[in-house]
């Protein structure tokens, strides 16, 4: 089977899992259910659930315990996009080729839909407790998911990003923002996959380092695409960083060095995966495609 066929099968599976756990749009609070489901169903690469699943498989995970966490991480990612698009943040009216949540449902529902998704993500992850014999791993994975989402992770990174907007950043400050804002959720995805497959503590620590490189490479590629791609391809406005006066890897070092950094970080991540005792060639191929992704 070609990589593309395998990617399509795995993405369809992730998509089915993400949809299966979504709530029904009924009751007096129908509008909040519609707007939060809209955010999740608007599309996207489903990269974080895929990375979680493939890391789970790397450590020989074969069951269904990973499924509630695959859905949960995509809900958290979706809520971050919903809030990132708000007028008080990036003020973007287009996301994944469709009106962003606030543009479709109003700014108030942009805030509420993000809040609802955040809580629902943890409600969903907790469904993995039905696998009672693995309750300790479920609890550990929930702790990692919460920590990497909160002030020590994504929200912490976004806060510093917002605080420093318009000011010149040093490489260390930019690195800090990228590691937390984008990297932390990718770290959570891969670490939860490893934890739920009952990997050793040593291997989980290595997975965190691998994911940190993947996250950094992913964000630098995002900077490159903001500069070089089009709204039609990306499904979101381009030159958003320039509009928001953001220092990025590209503004600091230029496109060539940014491309080199993506290749170096991704290659390091792949080499580290090859150093582990398990094998997942599909995961390695997935990381290779991220180096040159065009959306
Ligand atoms: C305010 C509670 C609260 C949380 C939100 C807004 C925010 C905190 C965090 C922003 C984090 C953020 C948007 C980081 C950028 C990460 C990034 C490169 C997103 C694009 O991810 P893709 O390419 O998107 O995987 P798709 O659409 O494919 O899913």
mmCIF file of C-alpha atoms and ligand atoms in Angstrom:
data_model
loop_
_atom_site.group_PDB
_atom_site.id
_atom_site.type_symbol
_atom_site.label_atom_id
_atom_site.label_comp_id
_atom_site.label_asym_id
_atom_site.label_seq_id
_atom_site.Cartn_x
_atom_site.Cartn_y
_atom_site.Cartn_z
ATOM 1 C CA UNK A 1 0.000 0.000 0.000
ATOM 2 C CA UNK A 2 1.335 3.472 -0.844
ATOM 3 C CA UNK A 3 1.903 6.086 1.853
ATOM 4 C CA UNK A 4 -0.965 8.175 0.418
ATOM 5 C CA UNK A 5 -3.418 5.233 0.617
ATOM 6 C CA UNK A 6 -2.348 4.463 4.160
ATOM 7 C CA UNK A 7 -2.633 8.143 5.145
ATOM 8 C CA UNK A 8 -6.134 8.301 3.720
ATOM 9 C CA UNK A 9 -7.241 5.176 5.668
ATOM 10 C CA UNK A 10 -5.742 6.434 8.944
ATOM 11 C CA UNK A 11 -7.185 9.935 8.481
ATOM 12 C CA UNK A 12 -10.648 8.475 7.776
ATOM 13 C CA UNK A 13 -10.373 6.458 10.987
ATOM 14 C CA UNK A 14 -9.355 9.547 12.989
ATOM 15 C CA UNK A 15 -12.234 11.471 11.405
ATOM 16 C CA UNK A 16 -14.743 8.757 12.364
ATOM 17 C CA UNK A 17 -13.486 8.736 15.973
ATOM 18 C CA UNK A 18 -13.626 12.544 16.231
ATOM 19 C CA UNK A 19 -17.230 12.600 14.933
ATOM 20 C CA UNK A 20 -18.377 9.639 17.039
ATOM 21 C CA UNK A 21 -17.780 11.449 20.337
ATOM 22 C CA UNK A 22 -19.364 14.777 19.330
ATOM 23 C CA UNK A 23 -22.549 15.695 21.259
ATOM 24 C CA UNK A 24 -26.001 15.831 19.669
ATOM 25 C CA UNK A 25 -27.229 19.313 18.762
ATOM 26 C CA UNK A 26 -30.427 19.348 20.824
ATOM 27 C CA UNK A 27 -31.982 21.204 23.742
ATOM 28 C CA UNK A 28 -32.283 24.856 24.620
ATOM 29 C CA UNK A 29 -28.505 25.244 24.328
ATOM 30 C CA UNK A 30 -28.609 24.007 20.691
ATOM 31 C CA UNK A 31 -26.674 27.043 19.417
ATOM 32 C CA UNK A 32 -23.599 26.397 21.545
ATOM 33 C CA UNK A 33 -23.645 22.731 20.475
ATOM 34 C CA UNK A 34 -23.966 23.749 16.809
ATOM 35 C CA UNK A 35 -21.180 26.322 16.995
ATOM 36 C CA UNK A 36 -18.739 24.060 18.835
ATOM 37 C CA UNK A 37 -19.479 21.093 16.538
ATOM 38 C CA UNK A 38 -19.078 23.439 13.537
ATOM 39 C CA UNK A 39 -15.551 24.245 14.703
ATOM 40 C CA UNK A 40 -14.599 20.566 14.847
ATOM 41 C CA UNK A 41 -16.377 19.549 11.638
ATOM 42 C CA UNK A 42 -14.884 22.346 9.525
ATOM 43 C CA UNK A 43 -12.084 20.010 8.394
ATOM 44 C CA UNK A 44 -8.347 20.093 9.019
ATOM 45 C CA UNK A 45 -5.554 17.569 8.694
ATOM 46 C CA UNK A 46 -6.331 15.771 11.989
ATOM 47 C CA UNK A 47 -2.604 15.679 12.569
ATOM 48 C CA UNK A 48 -2.626 15.519 16.383
ATOM 49 C CA UNK A 49 -4.943 12.461 16.584
ATOM 50 C CA UNK A 50 -2.840 10.823 13.855
ATOM 51 C CA UNK A 51 0.407 11.470 15.725
ATOM 52 C CA UNK A 52 -1.197 10.078 18.894
ATOM 53 C CA UNK A 53 -2.430 6.940 17.122
ATOM 54 C CA UNK A 54 0.884 6.304 15.392
ATOM 55 C CA UNK A 55 2.882 6.768 18.593
ATOM 56 C CA UNK A 56 0.456 4.353 20.293
ATOM 57 C CA UNK A 57 1.147 1.848 17.516
ATOM 58 C CA UNK A 58 4.898 2.474 17.734
ATOM 59 C CA UNK A 59 4.726 1.073 21.264
ATOM 60 C CA UNK A 60 2.544 -1.849 20.180
ATOM 61 C CA UNK A 61 -0.758 -0.301 21.260
ATOM 62 C CA UNK A 62 -3.562 -2.248 19.558
ATOM 63 C CA UNK A 63 -6.756 -1.470 21.504
ATOM 64 C CA UNK A 64 -9.404 1.254 21.598
ATOM 65 C CA UNK A 65 -8.324 3.073 24.761
ATOM 66 C CA UNK A 66 -6.616 5.695 22.597
ATOM 67 C CA UNK A 67 -9.838 6.693 20.804
ATOM 68 C CA UNK A 68 -11.364 9.067 23.438
ATOM 69 C CA UNK A 69 -7.980 10.812 23.658
ATOM 70 C CA UNK A 70 -7.720 11.126 19.858
ATOM 71 C CA UNK A 71 -11.059 12.942 19.885
ATOM 72 C CA UNK A 72 -10.142 15.016 22.950
ATOM 73 C CA UNK A 73 -6.921 16.378 21.496
ATOM 74 C CA UNK A 74 -8.651 17.429 18.287
ATOM 75 C CA UNK A 75 -11.329 19.246 20.337
ATOM 76 C CA UNK A 76 -8.595 21.115 22.239
ATOM 77 C CA UNK A 77 -6.796 21.966 18.996
ATOM 78 C CA UNK A 78 -10.090 23.148 17.472
ATOM 79 C CA UNK A 79 -10.874 25.347 20.470
ATOM 80 C CA UNK A 80 -7.432 26.937 20.205
ATOM 81 C CA UNK A 81 -8.149 27.850 16.573
ATOM 82 C CA UNK A 82 -11.599 29.226 17.518
ATOM 83 C CA UNK A 83 -10.096 31.542 20.145
ATOM 84 C CA UNK A 84 -7.036 32.368 18.030
ATOM 85 C CA UNK A 85 -9.337 33.738 15.293
ATOM 86 C CA UNK A 86 -11.327 36.018 17.651
ATOM 87 C CA UNK A 87 -11.260 39.784 17.016
ATOM 88 C CA UNK A 88 -9.315 40.250 20.274
ATOM 89 C CA UNK A 89 -6.607 37.803 19.082
ATOM 90 C CA UNK A 90 -5.734 37.473 15.352
ATOM 91 C CA UNK A 91 -9.084 38.813 14.087
ATOM 92 C CA UNK A 92 -9.318 36.270 11.241
ATOM 93 C CA UNK A 93 -12.708 35.633 9.623
ATOM 94 C CA UNK A 94 -11.633 32.558 7.618
ATOM 95 C CA UNK A 95 -10.528 29.185 8.945
ATOM 96 C CA UNK A 96 -10.178 25.857 7.129
ATOM 97 C CA UNK A 97 -11.742 27.515 4.078
ATOM 98 C CA UNK A 98 -14.935 28.493 5.948
ATOM 99 C CA UNK A 99 -16.076 31.463 8.059
ATOM 100 C CA UNK A 100 -14.377 31.199 11.444
ATOM 101 C CA UNK A 101 -16.702 30.451 14.362
ATOM 102 C CA UNK A 102 -17.068 34.070 15.513
ATOM 103 C CA UNK A 103 -17.729 35.180 11.911
ATOM 104 C CA UNK A 104 -20.476 32.533 11.551
ATOM 105 C CA UNK A 105 -22.057 32.659 15.032
ATOM 106 C CA UNK A 106 -20.981 36.012 16.541
ATOM 107 C CA UNK A 107 -18.112 36.935 18.815
ATOM 108 C CA UNK A 108 -19.957 35.880 21.976
ATOM 109 C CA UNK A 109 -20.414 32.370 20.595
ATOM 110 C CA UNK A 110 -16.788 32.334 19.440
ATOM 111 C CA UNK A 111 -15.797 32.641 23.103
ATOM 112 C CA UNK A 112 -18.443 30.201 24.338
ATOM 113 C CA UNK A 113 -17.796 27.564 21.665
ATOM 114 C CA UNK A 114 -14.094 27.516 22.577
ATOM 115 C CA UNK A 115 -14.906 27.197 26.288
ATOM 116 C CA UNK A 116 -17.425 24.433 25.613
ATOM 117 C CA UNK A 117 -14.947 22.454 23.512
ATOM 118 C CA UNK A 118 -12.242 22.713 26.143
ATOM 119 C CA UNK A 119 -14.486 21.229 28.851
ATOM 120 C CA UNK A 120 -15.939 18.645 26.469
ATOM 121 C CA UNK A 121 -12.430 17.504 25.508
ATOM 122 C CA UNK A 122 -11.725 16.400 29.087
ATOM 123 C CA UNK A 123 -15.199 14.901 29.470
ATOM 124 C CA UNK A 124 -14.397 12.822 26.371
ATOM 125 C CA UNK A 125 -10.896 11.794 27.472
ATOM 126 C CA UNK A 126 -12.391 10.606 30.797
ATOM 127 C CA UNK A 127 -14.474 8.067 28.837
ATOM 128 C CA UNK A 128 -11.265 6.005 28.556
ATOM 129 C CA UNK A 129 -11.745 5.105 32.261
ATOM 130 C CA UNK A 130 -14.146 2.390 31.048
ATOM 131 C CA UNK A 131 -10.907 0.438 30.463
ATOM 132 C CA UNK A 132 -10.674 -0.069 34.228
ATOM 133 C CA UNK A 133 -7.566 -2.233 34.267
ATOM 134 C CA UNK A 134 -5.633 0.626 32.618
ATOM 135 C CA UNK A 135 -7.042 3.414 34.812
ATOM 136 C CA UNK A 136 -3.586 4.501 36.015
ATOM 137 C CA UNK A 137 -2.427 5.168 32.454
ATOM 138 C CA UNK A 138 -5.667 7.013 31.661
ATOM 139 C CA UNK A 139 -5.092 9.265 34.687
ATOM 140 C CA UNK A 140 -1.474 9.903 33.674
ATOM 141 C CA UNK A 141 -2.494 10.725 30.111
ATOM 142 C CA UNK A 142 -5.169 13.152 31.364
ATOM 143 C CA UNK A 143 -2.591 14.915 33.529
ATOM 144 C CA UNK A 144 -0.238 15.325 30.535
ATOM 145 C CA UNK A 145 -3.088 16.544 28.324
ATOM 146 C CA UNK A 146 -4.152 19.162 30.899
ATOM 147 C CA UNK A 147 -0.602 20.327 31.663
ATOM 148 C CA UNK A 148 0.406 20.673 28.008
ATOM 149 C CA UNK A 149 -2.831 22.561 27.270
ATOM 150 C CA UNK A 150 -2.679 24.987 30.208
ATOM 151 C CA UNK A 151 -0.313 27.702 31.411
ATOM 152 C CA UNK A 152 2.727 25.405 31.195
ATOM 153 C CA UNK A 153 1.800 24.633 27.594
ATOM 154 C CA UNK A 154 -0.409 25.999 24.822
ATOM 155 C CA UNK A 155 -2.215 28.717 26.797
ATOM 156 C CA UNK A 156 1.043 29.850 28.432
ATOM 157 C CA UNK A 157 2.677 30.147 24.981
ATOM 158 C CA UNK A 158 -0.267 32.015 23.509
ATOM 159 C CA UNK A 159 -0.258 34.422 26.496
ATOM 160 C CA UNK A 160 3.395 35.331 25.967
ATOM 161 C CA UNK A 161 2.761 35.640 22.218
ATOM 162 C CA UNK A 162 -0.085 38.092 22.833
ATOM 163 C CA UNK A 163 1.894 40.002 25.487
ATOM 164 C CA UNK A 164 4.904 40.465 23.179
ATOM 165 C CA UNK A 165 3.046 41.257 19.937
ATOM 166 C CA UNK A 166 4.556 44.285 18.201
ATOM 167 C CA UNK A 167 7.812 43.994 20.150
ATOM 168 C CA UNK A 168 11.008 42.532 18.696
ATOM 169 C CA UNK A 169 11.734 39.030 20.025
ATOM 170 C CA UNK A 170 15.027 37.295 20.669
ATOM 171 C CA UNK A 171 15.561 33.738 19.395
ATOM 172 C CA UNK A 172 15.116 32.439 22.974
ATOM 173 C CA UNK A 173 11.769 34.215 23.373
ATOM 174 C CA UNK A 174 10.551 32.978 19.990
ATOM 175 C CA UNK A 175 11.666 29.456 20.849
ATOM 176 C CA UNK A 176 9.788 29.642 24.169
ATOM 177 C CA UNK A 177 6.574 30.795 22.455
ATOM 178 C CA UNK A 178 6.747 28.127 19.717
ATOM 179 C CA UNK A 179 7.576 25.330 22.143
ATOM 180 C CA UNK A 180 4.555 26.128 24.256
ATOM 181 C CA UNK A 181 1.988 27.538 21.831
ATOM 182 C CA UNK A 182 2.346 24.886 19.130
ATOM 183 C CA UNK A 183 4.797 22.298 20.446
ATOM 184 C CA UNK A 184 3.070 21.473 23.726
ATOM 185 C CA UNK A 185 -0.074 20.020 22.122
ATOM 186 C CA UNK A 186 2.020 17.927 19.734
ATOM 187 C CA UNK A 187 4.023 16.745 22.750
ATOM 188 C CA UNK A 188 0.740 15.856 24.482
ATOM 189 C CA UNK A 189 -0.470 13.951 21.407
ATOM 190 C CA UNK A 190 2.616 11.767 21.146
ATOM 191 C CA UNK A 191 3.117 11.352 24.904
ATOM 192 C CA UNK A 192 -0.517 10.285 25.458
ATOM 193 C CA UNK A 193 -0.103 7.714 22.654
ATOM 194 C CA UNK A 194 2.986 6.327 24.391
ATOM 195 C CA UNK A 195 1.434 6.380 27.886
ATOM 196 C CA UNK A 196 -1.746 4.619 26.754
ATOM 197 C CA UNK A 197 0.377 1.915 25.065
ATOM 198 C CA UNK A 198 2.091 1.428 28.450
ATOM 199 C CA UNK A 199 5.523 2.627 27.283
ATOM 200 C CA UNK A 200 8.260 2.923 29.925
ATOM 201 C CA UNK A 201 8.940 6.272 31.646
ATOM 202 C CA UNK A 202 12.301 6.485 29.819
ATOM 203 C CA UNK A 203 10.628 6.033 26.432
ATOM 204 C CA UNK A 204 7.903 8.575 27.277
ATOM 205 C CA UNK A 205 10.648 11.125 28.079
ATOM 206 C CA UNK A 206 12.283 10.403 24.690
ATOM 207 C CA UNK A 207 8.894 10.790 22.968
ATOM 208 C CA UNK A 208 8.535 14.226 24.594
ATOM 209 C CA UNK A 209 11.884 15.262 23.052
ATOM 210 C CA UNK A 210 10.910 13.851 19.647
ATOM 211 C CA UNK A 211 7.574 15.681 19.732
ATOM 212 C CA UNK A 212 9.249 18.946 20.771
ATOM 213 C CA UNK A 213 11.276 18.805 17.535
ATOM 214 C CA UNK A 214 8.187 17.907 15.478
ATOM 215 C CA UNK A 215 6.267 20.823 17.044
ATOM 216 C CA UNK A 216 9.039 23.336 16.396
ATOM 217 C CA UNK A 217 9.443 22.163 12.791
ATOM 218 C CA UNK A 218 5.648 22.315 12.332
ATOM 219 C CA UNK A 219 5.426 25.931 13.556
ATOM 220 C CA UNK A 220 8.398 27.076 11.435
ATOM 221 C CA UNK A 221 6.764 25.442 8.384
ATOM 222 C CA UNK A 222 3.572 27.348 9.350
ATOM 223 C CA UNK A 223 5.596 30.606 9.300
ATOM 224 C CA UNK A 224 6.977 29.719 5.862
ATOM 225 C CA UNK A 225 3.496 28.992 4.505
ATOM 226 C CA UNK A 226 2.101 32.258 5.932
ATOM 227 C CA UNK A 227 4.719 34.006 3.792
ATOM 228 C CA UNK A 228 4.695 31.864 0.616
ATOM 229 C CA UNK A 229 1.263 30.213 0.246
ATOM 230 C CA UNK A 230 -2.184 31.447 -0.753
ATOM 231 C CA UNK A 231 -5.513 31.800 1.040
ATOM 232 C CA UNK A 232 -7.073 29.239 -1.366
ATOM 233 C CA UNK A 233 -4.526 26.551 -0.487
ATOM 234 C CA UNK A 234 -4.311 27.226 3.258
ATOM 235 C CA UNK A 235 -8.008 27.963 3.847
ATOM 236 C CA UNK A 236 -7.021 30.873 6.105
ATOM 237 C CA UNK A 237 -5.659 34.361 5.447
ATOM 238 C CA UNK A 238 -1.961 34.597 4.517
ATOM 239 C CA UNK A 239 0.476 37.319 5.662
ATOM 240 C CA UNK A 240 -1.345 37.198 8.980
ATOM 241 C CA UNK A 241 1.983 37.491 10.858
ATOM 242 C CA UNK A 242 2.899 40.660 8.979
ATOM 243 C CA UNK A 243 -0.591 42.106 9.593
ATOM 244 C CA UNK A 244 -0.258 41.369 13.313
ATOM 245 C CA UNK A 245 3.366 42.612 13.449
ATOM 246 C CA UNK A 246 4.615 39.244 14.670
ATOM 247 C CA UNK A 247 8.263 38.255 14.872
ATOM 248 C CA UNK A 248 8.518 34.795 13.306
ATOM 249 C CA UNK A 249 11.338 32.420 12.420
ATOM 250 C CA UNK A 250 11.096 33.753 8.853
ATOM 251 C CA UNK A 251 11.314 37.435 9.834
ATOM 252 C CA UNK A 252 14.307 36.634 12.079
ATOM 253 C CA UNK A 253 16.275 34.377 9.722
ATOM 254 C CA UNK A 254 14.706 34.413 6.246
ATOM 255 C CA UNK A 255 13.088 31.627 4.228
ATOM 256 C CA UNK A 256 16.204 29.583 3.422
ATOM 257 C CA UNK A 257 17.310 29.220 7.025
ATOM 258 C CA UNK A 258 13.725 28.497 8.056
ATOM 259 C CA UNK A 259 13.533 25.658 5.509
ATOM 260 C CA UNK A 260 16.861 24.279 6.741
ATOM 261 C CA UNK A 261 15.634 24.338 10.347
ATOM 262 C CA UNK A 262 12.488 22.380 9.428
ATOM 263 C CA UNK A 263 14.575 19.689 7.720
ATOM 264 C CA UNK A 264 17.118 19.508 10.559
ATOM 265 C CA UNK A 265 14.506 19.256 13.344
ATOM 266 C CA UNK A 266 12.359 16.704 11.477
ATOM 267 C CA UNK A 267 15.398 14.581 10.586
ATOM 268 C CA UNK A 268 16.491 14.580 14.237
ATOM 269 C CA UNK A 269 12.992 13.477 15.284
ATOM 270 C CA UNK A 270 13.008 10.620 12.751
ATOM 271 C CA UNK A 271 16.501 9.487 13.835
ATOM 272 C CA UNK A 272 15.335 9.438 17.468
ATOM 273 C CA UNK A 273 12.311 7.291 16.525
ATOM 274 C CA UNK A 274 14.676 4.871 14.775
ATOM 275 C CA UNK A 275 16.666 4.630 18.015
ATOM 276 C CA UNK A 276 13.645 3.247 19.905
ATOM 277 C CA UNK A 277 13.039 -0.496 20.121
ATOM 278 C CA UNK A 278 9.668 -0.410 18.318
ATOM 279 C CA UNK A 279 9.161 0.466 14.670
ATOM 280 C CA UNK A 280 6.547 2.535 12.823
ATOM 281 C CA UNK A 281 7.604 3.321 9.270
ATOM 282 C CA UNK A 282 4.300 5.074 8.551
ATOM 283 C CA UNK A 283 4.988 7.542 11.398
ATOM 284 C CA UNK A 284 8.447 8.222 9.976
ATOM 285 C CA UNK A 285 6.966 8.791 6.498
ATOM 286 C CA UNK A 286 4.314 11.112 7.986
ATOM 287 C CA UNK A 287 7.007 13.229 9.629
ATOM 288 C CA UNK A 288 8.910 13.380 6.325
ATOM 289 C CA UNK A 289 5.852 14.772 4.527
ATOM 290 C CA UNK A 290 5.436 17.463 7.197
ATOM 291 C CA UNK A 291 8.830 18.911 6.175
ATOM 292 C CA UNK A 292 7.432 19.994 2.821
ATOM 293 C CA UNK A 293 3.695 20.173 3.577
ATOM 294 C CA UNK A 294 1.862 22.857 1.593
ATOM 295 C CA UNK A 295 -1.098 23.262 3.983
HETATM 296 C C1 LIG B 1 -7.979 31.206 25.400
HETATM 297 C C2 LIG B 1 -8.489 29.115 26.750
HETATM 298 C C3 LIG B 1 -7.821 29.759 25.615
HETATM 299 C C4 LIG B 1 -7.081 28.996 24.786
HETATM 300 C C5 LIG B 1 -6.641 29.374 23.474
HETATM 301 C C6 LIG B 1 -5.647 30.782 21.206
HETATM 302 C C7 LIG B 1 -4.844 29.845 22.000
HETATM 303 C C8 LIG B 1 -5.196 29.606 23.409
HETATM 304 C C9 LIG B 1 -3.816 29.189 21.519
HETATM 305 C C10 LIG B 1 -3.402 29.329 20.105
HETATM 306 C C11 LIG B 1 -2.597 28.207 19.714
HETATM 307 C C12 LIG B 1 -2.409 28.209 18.249
HETATM 308 C C13 LIG B 1 -3.505 28.642 17.353
HETATM 309 C C14 LIG B 1 -1.237 27.789 17.769
HETATM 310 C C15 LIG B 1 -0.950 27.674 16.340
HETATM 311 C C16 LIG B 1 -0.772 26.227 16.032
HETATM 312 C C17 LIG B 1 -0.944 25.933 14.584
HETATM 313 C C18 LIG B 1 0.250 25.989 13.697
HETATM 314 C C19 LIG B 1 -2.164 25.621 14.121
HETATM 315 C C20 LIG B 1 -2.475 25.116 12.791
HETATM 316 O O1 LIG B 1 -2.628 23.724 12.937
HETATM 317 P P1 LIG B 1 -2.952 22.758 11.722
HETATM 318 O O2 LIG B 1 -2.132 23.166 10.522
HETATM 319 O O3 LIG B 1 -4.478 23.096 11.438
HETATM 320 O O4 LIG B 1 -2.795 21.362 12.189
HETATM 321 P P2 LIG B 1 -5.618 22.145 10.827
HETATM 322 O O5 LIG B 1 -6.649 23.117 10.308
HETATM 323 O O6 LIG B 1 -5.001 21.294 9.730
HETATM 324 O O7 LIG B 1 -6.152 21.310 11.943
#
